[in-house]
Short mmCIF file of C-alpha atoms in Angstrom, two decimals:
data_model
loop_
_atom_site.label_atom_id
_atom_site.label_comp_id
_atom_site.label_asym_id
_atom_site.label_seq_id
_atom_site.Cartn_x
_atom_site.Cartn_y
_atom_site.Cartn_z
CA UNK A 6 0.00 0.00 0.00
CA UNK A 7 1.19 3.76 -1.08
CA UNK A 8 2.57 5.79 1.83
CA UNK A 9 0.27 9.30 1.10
CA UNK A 10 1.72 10.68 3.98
CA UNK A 11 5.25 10.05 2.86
CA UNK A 12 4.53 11.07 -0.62
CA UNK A 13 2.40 14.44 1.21
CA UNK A 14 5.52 15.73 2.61
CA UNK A 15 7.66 15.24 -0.65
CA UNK A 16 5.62 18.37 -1.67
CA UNK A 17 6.04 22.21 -0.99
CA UNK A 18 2.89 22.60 0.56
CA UNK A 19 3.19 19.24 2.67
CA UNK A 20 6.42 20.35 3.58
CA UNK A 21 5.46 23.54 5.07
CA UNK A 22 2.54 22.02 6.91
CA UNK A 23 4.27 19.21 8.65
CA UNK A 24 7.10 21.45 10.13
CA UNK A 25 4.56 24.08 11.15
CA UNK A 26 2.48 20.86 12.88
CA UNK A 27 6.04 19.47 14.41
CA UNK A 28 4.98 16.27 11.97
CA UNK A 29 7.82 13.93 11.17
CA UNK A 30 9.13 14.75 8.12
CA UNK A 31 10.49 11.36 6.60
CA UNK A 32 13.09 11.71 3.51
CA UNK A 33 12.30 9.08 0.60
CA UNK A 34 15.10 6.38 0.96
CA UNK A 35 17.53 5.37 -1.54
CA UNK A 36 17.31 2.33 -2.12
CA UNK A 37 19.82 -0.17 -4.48
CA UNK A 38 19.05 -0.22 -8.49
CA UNK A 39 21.01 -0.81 -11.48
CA UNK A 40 21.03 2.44 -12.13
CA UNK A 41 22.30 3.51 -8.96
CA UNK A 42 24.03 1.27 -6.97
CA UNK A 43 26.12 3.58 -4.97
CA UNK A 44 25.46 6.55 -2.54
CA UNK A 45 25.36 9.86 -3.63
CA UNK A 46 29.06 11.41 -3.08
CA UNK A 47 32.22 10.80 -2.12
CA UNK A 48 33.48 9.10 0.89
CA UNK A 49 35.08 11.34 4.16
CA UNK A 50 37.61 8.55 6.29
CA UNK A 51 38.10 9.85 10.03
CA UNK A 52 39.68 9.02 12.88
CA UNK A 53 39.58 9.18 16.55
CA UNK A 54 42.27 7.88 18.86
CA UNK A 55 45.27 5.68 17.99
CA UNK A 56 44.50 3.27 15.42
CA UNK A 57 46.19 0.32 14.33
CA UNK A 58 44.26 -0.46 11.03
CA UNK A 59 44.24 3.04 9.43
CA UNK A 60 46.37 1.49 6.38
CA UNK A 61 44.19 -1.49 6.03
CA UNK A 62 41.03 0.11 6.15
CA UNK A 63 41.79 2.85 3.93
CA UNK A 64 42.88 0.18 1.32
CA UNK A 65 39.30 -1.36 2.06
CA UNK A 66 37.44 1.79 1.42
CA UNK A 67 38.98 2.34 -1.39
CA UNK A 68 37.27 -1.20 -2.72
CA UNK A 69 33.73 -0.15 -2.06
CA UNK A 70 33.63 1.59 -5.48
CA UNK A 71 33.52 5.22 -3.66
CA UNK A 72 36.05 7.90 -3.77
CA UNK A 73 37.62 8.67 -0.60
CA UNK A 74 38.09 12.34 -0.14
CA UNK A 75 39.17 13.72 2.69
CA UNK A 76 37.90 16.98 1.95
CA UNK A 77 34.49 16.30 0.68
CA UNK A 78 32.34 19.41 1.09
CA UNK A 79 29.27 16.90 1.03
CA UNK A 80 30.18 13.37 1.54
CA UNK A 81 27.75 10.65 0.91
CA UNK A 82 29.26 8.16 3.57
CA UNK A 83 31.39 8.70 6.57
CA UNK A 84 33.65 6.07 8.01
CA UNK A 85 34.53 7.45 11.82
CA UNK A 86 37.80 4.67 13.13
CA UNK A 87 37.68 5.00 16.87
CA UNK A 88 39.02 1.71 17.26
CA UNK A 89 41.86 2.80 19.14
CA UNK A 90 39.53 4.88 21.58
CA UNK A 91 40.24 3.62 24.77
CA UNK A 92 40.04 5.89 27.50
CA UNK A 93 36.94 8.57 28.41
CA UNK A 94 39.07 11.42 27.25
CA UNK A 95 39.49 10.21 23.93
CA UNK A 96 35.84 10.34 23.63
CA UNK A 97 36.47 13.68 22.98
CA UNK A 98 38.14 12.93 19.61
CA UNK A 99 34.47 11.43 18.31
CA UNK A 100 33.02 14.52 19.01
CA UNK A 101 35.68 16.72 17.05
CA UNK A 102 35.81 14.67 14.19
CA UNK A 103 32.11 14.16 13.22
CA UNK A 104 30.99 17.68 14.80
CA UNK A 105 32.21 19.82 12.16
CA UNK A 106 30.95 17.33 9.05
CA UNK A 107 27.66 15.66 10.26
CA UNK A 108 25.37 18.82 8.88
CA UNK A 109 26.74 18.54 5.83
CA UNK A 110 26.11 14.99 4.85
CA UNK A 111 24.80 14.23 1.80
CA UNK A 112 20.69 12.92 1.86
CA UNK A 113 20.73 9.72 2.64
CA UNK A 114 24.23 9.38 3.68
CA UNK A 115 25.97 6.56 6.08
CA UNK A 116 27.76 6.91 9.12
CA UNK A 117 29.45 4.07 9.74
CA UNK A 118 31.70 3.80 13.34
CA UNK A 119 34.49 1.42 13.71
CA UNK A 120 35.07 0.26 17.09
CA UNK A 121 36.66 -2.51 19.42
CA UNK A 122 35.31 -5.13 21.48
CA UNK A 123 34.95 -3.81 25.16
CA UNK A 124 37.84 -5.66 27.54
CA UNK A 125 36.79 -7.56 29.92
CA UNK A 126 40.20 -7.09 31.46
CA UNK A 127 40.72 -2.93 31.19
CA UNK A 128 37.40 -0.99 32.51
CA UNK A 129 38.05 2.27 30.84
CA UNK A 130 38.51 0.97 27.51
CA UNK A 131 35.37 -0.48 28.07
CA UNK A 132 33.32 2.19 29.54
CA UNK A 133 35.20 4.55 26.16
CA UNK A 134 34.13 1.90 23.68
CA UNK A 135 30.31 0.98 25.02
CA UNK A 136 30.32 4.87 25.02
CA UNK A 137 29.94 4.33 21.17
CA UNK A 138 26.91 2.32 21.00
CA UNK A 139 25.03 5.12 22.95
CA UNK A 140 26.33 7.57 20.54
CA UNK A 141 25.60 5.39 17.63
CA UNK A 142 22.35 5.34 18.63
CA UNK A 143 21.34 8.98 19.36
CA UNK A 144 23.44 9.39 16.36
CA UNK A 145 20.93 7.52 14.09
CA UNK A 146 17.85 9.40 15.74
CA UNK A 147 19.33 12.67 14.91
CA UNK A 148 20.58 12.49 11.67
CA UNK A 149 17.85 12.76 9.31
CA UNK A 150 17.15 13.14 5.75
CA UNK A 151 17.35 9.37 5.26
CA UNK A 152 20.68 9.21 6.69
CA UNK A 153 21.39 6.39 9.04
CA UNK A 154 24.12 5.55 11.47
CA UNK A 155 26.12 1.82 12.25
CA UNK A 156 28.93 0.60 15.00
CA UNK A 157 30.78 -1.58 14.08
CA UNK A 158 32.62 -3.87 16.17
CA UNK A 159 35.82 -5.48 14.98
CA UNK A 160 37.30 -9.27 16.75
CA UNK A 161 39.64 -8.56 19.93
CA UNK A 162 42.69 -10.01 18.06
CA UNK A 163 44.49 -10.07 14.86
CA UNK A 164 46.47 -8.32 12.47
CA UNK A 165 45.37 -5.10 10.88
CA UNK A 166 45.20 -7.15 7.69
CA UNK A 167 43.44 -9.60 8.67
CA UNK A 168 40.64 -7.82 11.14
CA UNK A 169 40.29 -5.07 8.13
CA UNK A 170 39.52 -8.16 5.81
CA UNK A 171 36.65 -9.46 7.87
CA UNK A 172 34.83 -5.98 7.75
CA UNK A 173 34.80 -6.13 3.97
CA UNK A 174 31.19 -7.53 3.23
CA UNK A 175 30.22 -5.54 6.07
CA UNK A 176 31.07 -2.35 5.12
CA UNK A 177 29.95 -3.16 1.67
CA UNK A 178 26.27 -3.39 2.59
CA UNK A 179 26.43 -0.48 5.42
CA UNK A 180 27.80 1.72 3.16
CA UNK A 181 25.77 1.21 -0.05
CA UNK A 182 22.06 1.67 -0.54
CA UNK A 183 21.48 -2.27 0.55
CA UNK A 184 21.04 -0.85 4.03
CA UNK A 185 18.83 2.04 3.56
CA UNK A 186 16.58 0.63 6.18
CA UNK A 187 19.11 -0.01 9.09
CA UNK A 188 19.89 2.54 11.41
CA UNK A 189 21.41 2.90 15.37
CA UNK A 190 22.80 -1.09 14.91
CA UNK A 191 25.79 -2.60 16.27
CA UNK A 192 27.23 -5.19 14.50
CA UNK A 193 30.26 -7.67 16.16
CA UNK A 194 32.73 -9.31 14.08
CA UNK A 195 34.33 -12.45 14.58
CA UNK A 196 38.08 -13.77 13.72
CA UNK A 197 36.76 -16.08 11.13
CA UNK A 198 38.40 -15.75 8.02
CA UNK A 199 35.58 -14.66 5.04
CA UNK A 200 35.59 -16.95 2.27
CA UNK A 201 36.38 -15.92 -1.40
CA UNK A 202 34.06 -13.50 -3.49
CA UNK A 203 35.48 -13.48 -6.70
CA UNK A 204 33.12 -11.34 -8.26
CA UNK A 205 31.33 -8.87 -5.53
CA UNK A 206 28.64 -7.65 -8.31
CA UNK A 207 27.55 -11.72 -7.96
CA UNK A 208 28.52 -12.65 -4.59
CA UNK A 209 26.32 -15.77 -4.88
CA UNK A 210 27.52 -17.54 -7.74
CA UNK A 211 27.37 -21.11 -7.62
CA UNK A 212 25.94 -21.14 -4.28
CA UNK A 213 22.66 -23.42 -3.53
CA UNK A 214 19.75 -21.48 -1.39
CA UNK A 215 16.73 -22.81 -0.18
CA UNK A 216 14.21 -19.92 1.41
CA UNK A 217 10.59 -21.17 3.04
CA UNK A 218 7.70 -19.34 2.83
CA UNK A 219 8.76 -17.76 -0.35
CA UNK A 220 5.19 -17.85 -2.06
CA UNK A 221 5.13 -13.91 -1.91
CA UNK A 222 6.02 -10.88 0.47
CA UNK A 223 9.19 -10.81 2.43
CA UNK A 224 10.17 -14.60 1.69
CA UNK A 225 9.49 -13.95 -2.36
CA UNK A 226 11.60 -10.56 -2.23
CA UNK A 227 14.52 -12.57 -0.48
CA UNK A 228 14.60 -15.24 -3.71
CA UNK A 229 14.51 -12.84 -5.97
CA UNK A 230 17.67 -10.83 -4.03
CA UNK A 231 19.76 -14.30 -3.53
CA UNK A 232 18.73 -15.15 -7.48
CA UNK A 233 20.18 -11.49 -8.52
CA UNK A 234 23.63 -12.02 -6.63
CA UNK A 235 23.84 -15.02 -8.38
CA UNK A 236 22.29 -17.91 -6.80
CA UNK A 237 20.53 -21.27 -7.99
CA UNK A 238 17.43 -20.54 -5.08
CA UNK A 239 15.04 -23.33 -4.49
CA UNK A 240 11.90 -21.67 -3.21
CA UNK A 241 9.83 -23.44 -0.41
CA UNK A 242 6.15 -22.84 0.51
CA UNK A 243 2.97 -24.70 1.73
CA UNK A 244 0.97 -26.59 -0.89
CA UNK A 245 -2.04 -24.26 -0.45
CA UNK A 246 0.59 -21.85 -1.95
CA UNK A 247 1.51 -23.81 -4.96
CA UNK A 248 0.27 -21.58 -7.50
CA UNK A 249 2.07 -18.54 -6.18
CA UNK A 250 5.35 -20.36 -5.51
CA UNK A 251 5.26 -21.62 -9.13
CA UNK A 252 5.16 -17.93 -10.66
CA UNK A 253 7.37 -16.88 -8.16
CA UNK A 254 9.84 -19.93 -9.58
CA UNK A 255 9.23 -19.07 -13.20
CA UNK A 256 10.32 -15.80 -12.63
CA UNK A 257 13.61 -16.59 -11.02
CA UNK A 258 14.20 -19.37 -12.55
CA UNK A 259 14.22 -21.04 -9.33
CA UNK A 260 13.11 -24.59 -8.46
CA UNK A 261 9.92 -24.54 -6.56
CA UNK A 262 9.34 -26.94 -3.60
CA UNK A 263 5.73 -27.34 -1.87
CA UNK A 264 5.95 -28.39 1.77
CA UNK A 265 4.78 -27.83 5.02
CA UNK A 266 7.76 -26.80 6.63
CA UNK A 267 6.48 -28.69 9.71
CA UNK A 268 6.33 -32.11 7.99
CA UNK A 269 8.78 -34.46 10.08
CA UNK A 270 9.99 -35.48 6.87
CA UNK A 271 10.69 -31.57 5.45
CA UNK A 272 14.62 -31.86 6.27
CA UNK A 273 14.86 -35.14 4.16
CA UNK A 274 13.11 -33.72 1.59
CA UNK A 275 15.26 -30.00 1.58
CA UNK A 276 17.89 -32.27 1.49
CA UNK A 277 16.61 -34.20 -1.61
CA UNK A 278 16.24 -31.04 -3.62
CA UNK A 279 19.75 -30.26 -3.46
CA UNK A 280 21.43 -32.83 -4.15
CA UNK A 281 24.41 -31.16 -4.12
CA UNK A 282 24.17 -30.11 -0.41
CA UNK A 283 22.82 -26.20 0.29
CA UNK A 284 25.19 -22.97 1.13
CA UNK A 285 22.43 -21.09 2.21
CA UNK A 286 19.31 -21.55 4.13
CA UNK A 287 17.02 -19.22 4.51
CA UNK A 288 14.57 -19.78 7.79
CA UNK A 289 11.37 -17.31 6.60
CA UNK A 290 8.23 -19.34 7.03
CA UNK A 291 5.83 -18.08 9.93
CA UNK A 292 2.37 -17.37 10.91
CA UNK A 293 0.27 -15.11 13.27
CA UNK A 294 -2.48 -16.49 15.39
CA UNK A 295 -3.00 -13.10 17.47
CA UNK A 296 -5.21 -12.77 20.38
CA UNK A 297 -4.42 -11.67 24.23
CA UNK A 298 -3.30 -14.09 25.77
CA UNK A 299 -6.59 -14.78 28.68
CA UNK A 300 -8.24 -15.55 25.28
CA UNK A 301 -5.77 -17.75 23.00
CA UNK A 302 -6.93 -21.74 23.15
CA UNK A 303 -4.13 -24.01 23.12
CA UNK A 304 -3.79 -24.64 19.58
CA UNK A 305 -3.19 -21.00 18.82
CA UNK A 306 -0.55 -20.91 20.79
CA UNK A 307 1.24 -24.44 20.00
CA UNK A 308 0.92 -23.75 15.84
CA UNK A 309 2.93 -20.53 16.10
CA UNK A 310 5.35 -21.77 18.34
CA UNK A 311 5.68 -24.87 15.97
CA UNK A 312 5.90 -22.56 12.66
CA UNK A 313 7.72 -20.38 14.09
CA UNK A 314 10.37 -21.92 15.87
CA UNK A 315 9.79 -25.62 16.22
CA UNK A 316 10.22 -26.48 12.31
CA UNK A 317 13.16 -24.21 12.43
CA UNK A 318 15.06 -25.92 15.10
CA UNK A 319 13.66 -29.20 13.69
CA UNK A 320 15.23 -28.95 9.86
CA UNK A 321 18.20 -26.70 11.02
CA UNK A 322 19.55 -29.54 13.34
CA UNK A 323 18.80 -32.31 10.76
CA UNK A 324 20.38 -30.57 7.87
CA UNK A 325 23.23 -30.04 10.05
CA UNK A 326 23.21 -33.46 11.44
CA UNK A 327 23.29 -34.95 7.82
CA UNK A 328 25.91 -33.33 6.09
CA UNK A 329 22.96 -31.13 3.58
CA UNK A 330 24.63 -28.14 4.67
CA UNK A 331 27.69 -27.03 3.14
CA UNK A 332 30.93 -26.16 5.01
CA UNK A 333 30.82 -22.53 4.09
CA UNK A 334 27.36 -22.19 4.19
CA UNK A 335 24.95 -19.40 5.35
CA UNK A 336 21.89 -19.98 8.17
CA UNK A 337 19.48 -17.03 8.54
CA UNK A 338 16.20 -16.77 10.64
CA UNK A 339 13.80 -14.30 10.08
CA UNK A 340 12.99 -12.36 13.97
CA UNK A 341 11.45 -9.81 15.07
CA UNK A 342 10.99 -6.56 16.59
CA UNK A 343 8.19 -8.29 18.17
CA UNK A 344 10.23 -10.67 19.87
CA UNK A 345 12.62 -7.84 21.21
CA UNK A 346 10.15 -5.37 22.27
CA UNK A 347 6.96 -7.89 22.88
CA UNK A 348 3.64 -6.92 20.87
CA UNK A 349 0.07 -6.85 22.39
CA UNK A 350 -1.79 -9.85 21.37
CA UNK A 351 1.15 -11.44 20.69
CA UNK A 352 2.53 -13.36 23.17
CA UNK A 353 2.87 -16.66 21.20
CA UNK A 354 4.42 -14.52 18.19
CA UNK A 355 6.92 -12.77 20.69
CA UNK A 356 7.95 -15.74 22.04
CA UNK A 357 9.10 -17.72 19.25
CA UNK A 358 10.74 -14.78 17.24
CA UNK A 359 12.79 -14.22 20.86
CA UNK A 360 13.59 -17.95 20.54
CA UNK A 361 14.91 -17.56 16.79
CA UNK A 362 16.94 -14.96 18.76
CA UNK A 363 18.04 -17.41 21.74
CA UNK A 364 18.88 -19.95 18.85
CA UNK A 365 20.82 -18.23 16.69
CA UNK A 366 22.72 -17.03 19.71
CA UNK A 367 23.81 -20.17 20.96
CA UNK A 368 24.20 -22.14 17.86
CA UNK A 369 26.02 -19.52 16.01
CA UNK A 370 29.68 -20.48 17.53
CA UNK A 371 29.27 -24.15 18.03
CA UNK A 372 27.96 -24.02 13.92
CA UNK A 373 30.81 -22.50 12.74
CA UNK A 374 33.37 -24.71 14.94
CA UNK A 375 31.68 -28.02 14.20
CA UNK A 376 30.31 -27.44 10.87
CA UNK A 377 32.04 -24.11 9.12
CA UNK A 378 28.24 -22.57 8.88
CA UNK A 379 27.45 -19.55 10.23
CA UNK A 380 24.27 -18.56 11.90
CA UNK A 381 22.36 -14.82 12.14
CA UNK A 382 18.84 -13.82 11.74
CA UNK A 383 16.92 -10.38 10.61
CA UNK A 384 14.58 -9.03 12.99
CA UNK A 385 12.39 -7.02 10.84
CA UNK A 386 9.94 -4.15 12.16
CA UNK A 387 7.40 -2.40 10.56
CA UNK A 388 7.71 -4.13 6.43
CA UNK A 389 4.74 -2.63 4.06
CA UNK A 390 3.24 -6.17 2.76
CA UNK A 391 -0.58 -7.60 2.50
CA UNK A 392 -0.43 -8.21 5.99
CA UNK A 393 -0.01 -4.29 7.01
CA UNK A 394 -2.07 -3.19 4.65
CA UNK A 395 -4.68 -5.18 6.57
CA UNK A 396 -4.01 -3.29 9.17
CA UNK A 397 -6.38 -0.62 10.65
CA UNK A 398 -5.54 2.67 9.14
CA UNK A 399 -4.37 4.59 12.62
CA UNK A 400 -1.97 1.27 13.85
CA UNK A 401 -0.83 1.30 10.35
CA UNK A 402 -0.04 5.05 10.30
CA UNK A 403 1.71 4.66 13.65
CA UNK A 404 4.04 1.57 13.09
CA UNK A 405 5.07 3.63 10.07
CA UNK A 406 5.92 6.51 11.83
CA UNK A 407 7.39 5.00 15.44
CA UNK A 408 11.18 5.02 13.79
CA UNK A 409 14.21 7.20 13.25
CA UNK A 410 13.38 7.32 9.64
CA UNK A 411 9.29 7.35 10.20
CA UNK A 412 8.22 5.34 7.52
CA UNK A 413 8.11 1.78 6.79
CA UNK A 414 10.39 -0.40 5.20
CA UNK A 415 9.75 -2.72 2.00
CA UNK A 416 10.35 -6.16 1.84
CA UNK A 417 13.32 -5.89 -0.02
CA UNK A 418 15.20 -4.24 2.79
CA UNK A 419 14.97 -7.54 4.67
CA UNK A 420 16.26 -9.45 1.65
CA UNK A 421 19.18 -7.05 1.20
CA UNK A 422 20.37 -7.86 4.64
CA UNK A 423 20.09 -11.45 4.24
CA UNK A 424 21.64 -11.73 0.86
CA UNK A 425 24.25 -9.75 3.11
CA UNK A 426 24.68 -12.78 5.79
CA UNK A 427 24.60 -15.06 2.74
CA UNK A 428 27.51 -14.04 1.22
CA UNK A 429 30.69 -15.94 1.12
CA UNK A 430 32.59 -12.49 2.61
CA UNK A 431 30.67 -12.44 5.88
CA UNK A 432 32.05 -15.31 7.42
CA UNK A 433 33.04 -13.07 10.55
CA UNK A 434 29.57 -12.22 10.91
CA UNK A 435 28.04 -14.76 13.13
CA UNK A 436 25.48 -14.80 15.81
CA UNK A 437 24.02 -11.59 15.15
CA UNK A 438 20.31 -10.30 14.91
CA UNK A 439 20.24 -7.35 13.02
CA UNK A 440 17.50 -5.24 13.10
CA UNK A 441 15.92 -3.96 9.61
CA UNK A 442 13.45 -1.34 10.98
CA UNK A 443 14.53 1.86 10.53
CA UNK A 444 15.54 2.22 14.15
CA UNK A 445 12.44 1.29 15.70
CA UNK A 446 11.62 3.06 18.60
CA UNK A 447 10.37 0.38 20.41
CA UNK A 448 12.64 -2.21 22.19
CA UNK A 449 16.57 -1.59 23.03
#
C-alpha cells in the first residue's frame, strides 16, 4: 500500500505544513538499483584515537567503489575509526571529528563507526568503547534526511590485515544503498576468516539457497535478491501456496518446492532437492495467530510456536546433522521486533521470534566450529506487505511513523540484509540479529 503521507511531505505545501504541525518529516530512501548502486558522493575517512588499522582500512574503502576524499564538502558516507579509543578522554576525539561534518552529509548518507570489542580485562577501555553504541544510537535518531548511522565492532585479536579483511562484506552493505533501512545497529565481528568473493557484483555464484515461505512478500523478495547475486534458489512454501510459488519460480528461474515446513519429513526432503548439499538456508516461514493471551486456546498458541520456531530448530539440526549443509554455508532466521520489544496480542508470536533470537545465539559459535556454517537472523519491524495493509488505518499510520526514519520499510530491505549474511565475505559475521526497521523506537 502507497505511503500518502510520505509522498504528502515530498511536496512544498506538505512540507510547510508538517514542520509548522512538528509532523515527522520522513526523507524518501535510496534504495539499491542498477542504475544507482552507490550513494550519492564521495566518501570522508576519520579518525579518533590511535589506530592500528588506518592502512588497512583505507585500502578497504577504497574497494567499495567510492572515492575517498578527505575533503568532501558533502560526503555521501562517513567512516569514523575509533578503534583505538580507549580511555573517556578520547571520547572527545568522536566529538571533534564528526561535529564539524555531520550537517553537511549528503541525503541519505551513512555513518558508519568502527570500534573494538569492550575488555573484559581494562574498565576504561570499556566504559570509552560501550560509550559508542550510545552515541551510535542517538546518532541515528538525529541524523535525518534518510541518513542512518552503524557501529561496528571489529574481533579482539588479529592483524590489521586480517581484522580489516573481515569488515569487507560488512562495510559493503552499510555503506551502499542495501542498508537504507538499518539505522542505530551494532554489528560484532568475529576472527573467522571470510571466504572468497570473486566477483562482488555476484557474490552468490554457484551457491545453492533454499528460502521457506517464499510464495510472496518478504520470503518472495529474499529469492529474488539471492537469485540477482547469483544464486541457484530453491523456493519453499505450503501446498495451499503452490500456484504462487510456481510464478514466483518461473520468474527466477528457481526450483519450486511445496511443503509444510512442519512435515517431520521436510529436512529429508530439503535435502533431496539439493542434491548437491545447500550454502544457504534461509529460515522465513511463519504465521500469526493473534489474540491476548486470557483468550488464545491451546492450539493457537502451540501452531505458532511450531511454525515459528519448532520447524526451524527441527530442519536446522537435521540438515546439520546430515551433512545437507555445506561447510561454508549461510543460516538465517527471520525475527522480530516483536520478539525484542513484545507486541500486544502477541505473546505466542513474541515468544518464538525471541527464541529464533536465543537460537541463533547459541548455535552460532558451536555451527561454525563443528560445521564451518554460520548462523544470524533479521529481525524485521514495521515491512509494508498484505499483511499491514490489513491493518487498521491509525496502527498502520503509527508503526510507520514510530522510527528514526518514520516510515516503513519494504520487503526488499529484509532481503538485502540477508543476501548480506549469505555471502561468502561475511564469514566473521556470526550470531548476530540485526535489526531492519529503521531504528524502531520500540525495544533496546
Amino acid at each position: 500500500m502507497a505511503d500518502r503521507y510520505l509522498h504528502l511531505t515530498g511536496t512544498a505545501p506538505g512540507r510547510f505544513l508538517t514542520r509548522r504541525l512538528g509532523l515527522p518529516q520522513p526523507a524518501p530512501l535510496r534504495r539499491w538499483r542498477l542504475e544507482t548502486p552507490r550513494l550519492d558522493g564521495p566518501l570522508l575517512h576519520l579518525t579518533a584515537g590511535s589506530s592500528s588499522v588506518t592502512d588497512e582500512l583505507a585500502k578497504a574503502l577504497a574497494a567499495t567503489g567510492l572515492t575517498v576524499d578527505p575533503q568532501a564538502a558533502q560526503p555521501g558516507g562517513i567512516v569514523l575509526d575509533a578503534t583505538g579509543v580507549g580511555a573517556v578522554a578520547d571520547l572527545a576525539q568522536v566529538h571533534a571529528a564528526l561535529h564539524p561534518v555531520v550537517r553537511s552529509q549528503a541525503p541519505g548518507g551513512r555513518i558508519v563507526v568502527l570500534g573494538s570489542r569492550p575488555s573484559s580485562e581494562d574498565h576504561h577501555q570499556a566504559a570509552a568503547q560501550q560509550a559508542l553504541e550510545g552515541f551510535v544510537r542517538s546518532l541515528g535518531k538525529e541524523a535525518g534526511r534518510g541518513t542512518t548511522a552503524q557501529l561496528l565492532r571489529l574481533a579482539a585479536d588479529g592483524t590489521p590485515e586480517a581484522l580489516v579483511s573481515a569488515a569487507e562484506s560488512t562495510l559493503r552493505f552499510l555503506l551502499s544503498p542495501r542498508s537504507a533501512y538499518v539505522s542505530g545497529q551494532v554489528i560484532e565481528l568475529t576472527a573467522a576468516t571470510p571466504g572468497p568473493t570473486p566477483d562482488p557484483a555476484a557474490p552468490l555464484t554457484g551457491r545453492t539457497a533454499l528460502v521457506t515461505g517464499a510464495a510472496r512478500g518478504i520470503g518472495a523478495s529474499v529469492a529474488s535478491v539471492l537469485a540477482r547475486d547469483g544464486a541457484h534458489v530453491v523456493v519453499l512454501d505450503v501446498p495451499q501456496a503452490q500456484d504462487d510459488l510456481v510464478r514466483t519460480a518461473d520468474r527466477l528461474g528457481a526450483t519450486a518446492l511445496p511443503l509444510d515446513i512442519t512435515a517431520p519429513d521436510a529436512a529429508a526432503r530439503i535435502a533431496a532437492a539439493a542434491p548437491d548439499g545447500l550454502d544457504v538456508l534461509v529460515h522465513n516461514a511463519g504465521i500469526t495467530r493473534d489474540r491476548r493471551l486470557a483468550n488464545m486456546p491451546a492450539d493457537r498458541w502451540a501452531q505458532v510456536i511450531e511454525v515459528n520456531l519448532g520447524s526451524v530448530l527441527r530442519t536446522t539440526d537435521e540438515l546439520l546433522t546430515s551433512g545437507a549443509l555445506n561447510r561454508g554455508g549461510r543460516i538465517v532466521a527471520t525475527a522480530s521486533i516483536a520478539g525484542i520489544a513484545g507486541n500486544h496480542g502477541q505473546t505466542n508470536y513474541a515468544a518464538a521470534k525471541a527464541g529464533i533470537i536465543g537460537l541463533v545465539r547459541s548455535l552460532g559459535p558451536r555451527a561454525a566450529a563443528e560445521h564451518g556454517v554460520t548462523v544470524n537472523a533479521v529481525a524485521p519491524g514495521f515491512i509494508e506487505t498484505r499483511m499491514t495493509a490489513a491493518v487498521p488505518f491509525l496502527i498502520r499510520e503509527a508503526g510507520r511513523r514510530m522510527n528514526s526514519l518514520s516510515q516503513g520499510g519494504l520487503p526488499v530491505d529484509v532481503a538485502e540484509a540477508v543476501a548480506w549474511f549469505a555471502q561468502p565475505g561475511s564469514g566473521a559475521v556470526n550470531g548476530q540479529v540485526l535489526r531492519v526497521c529503521g531504528q524502531s523506537l520500540l525495544g533496546a
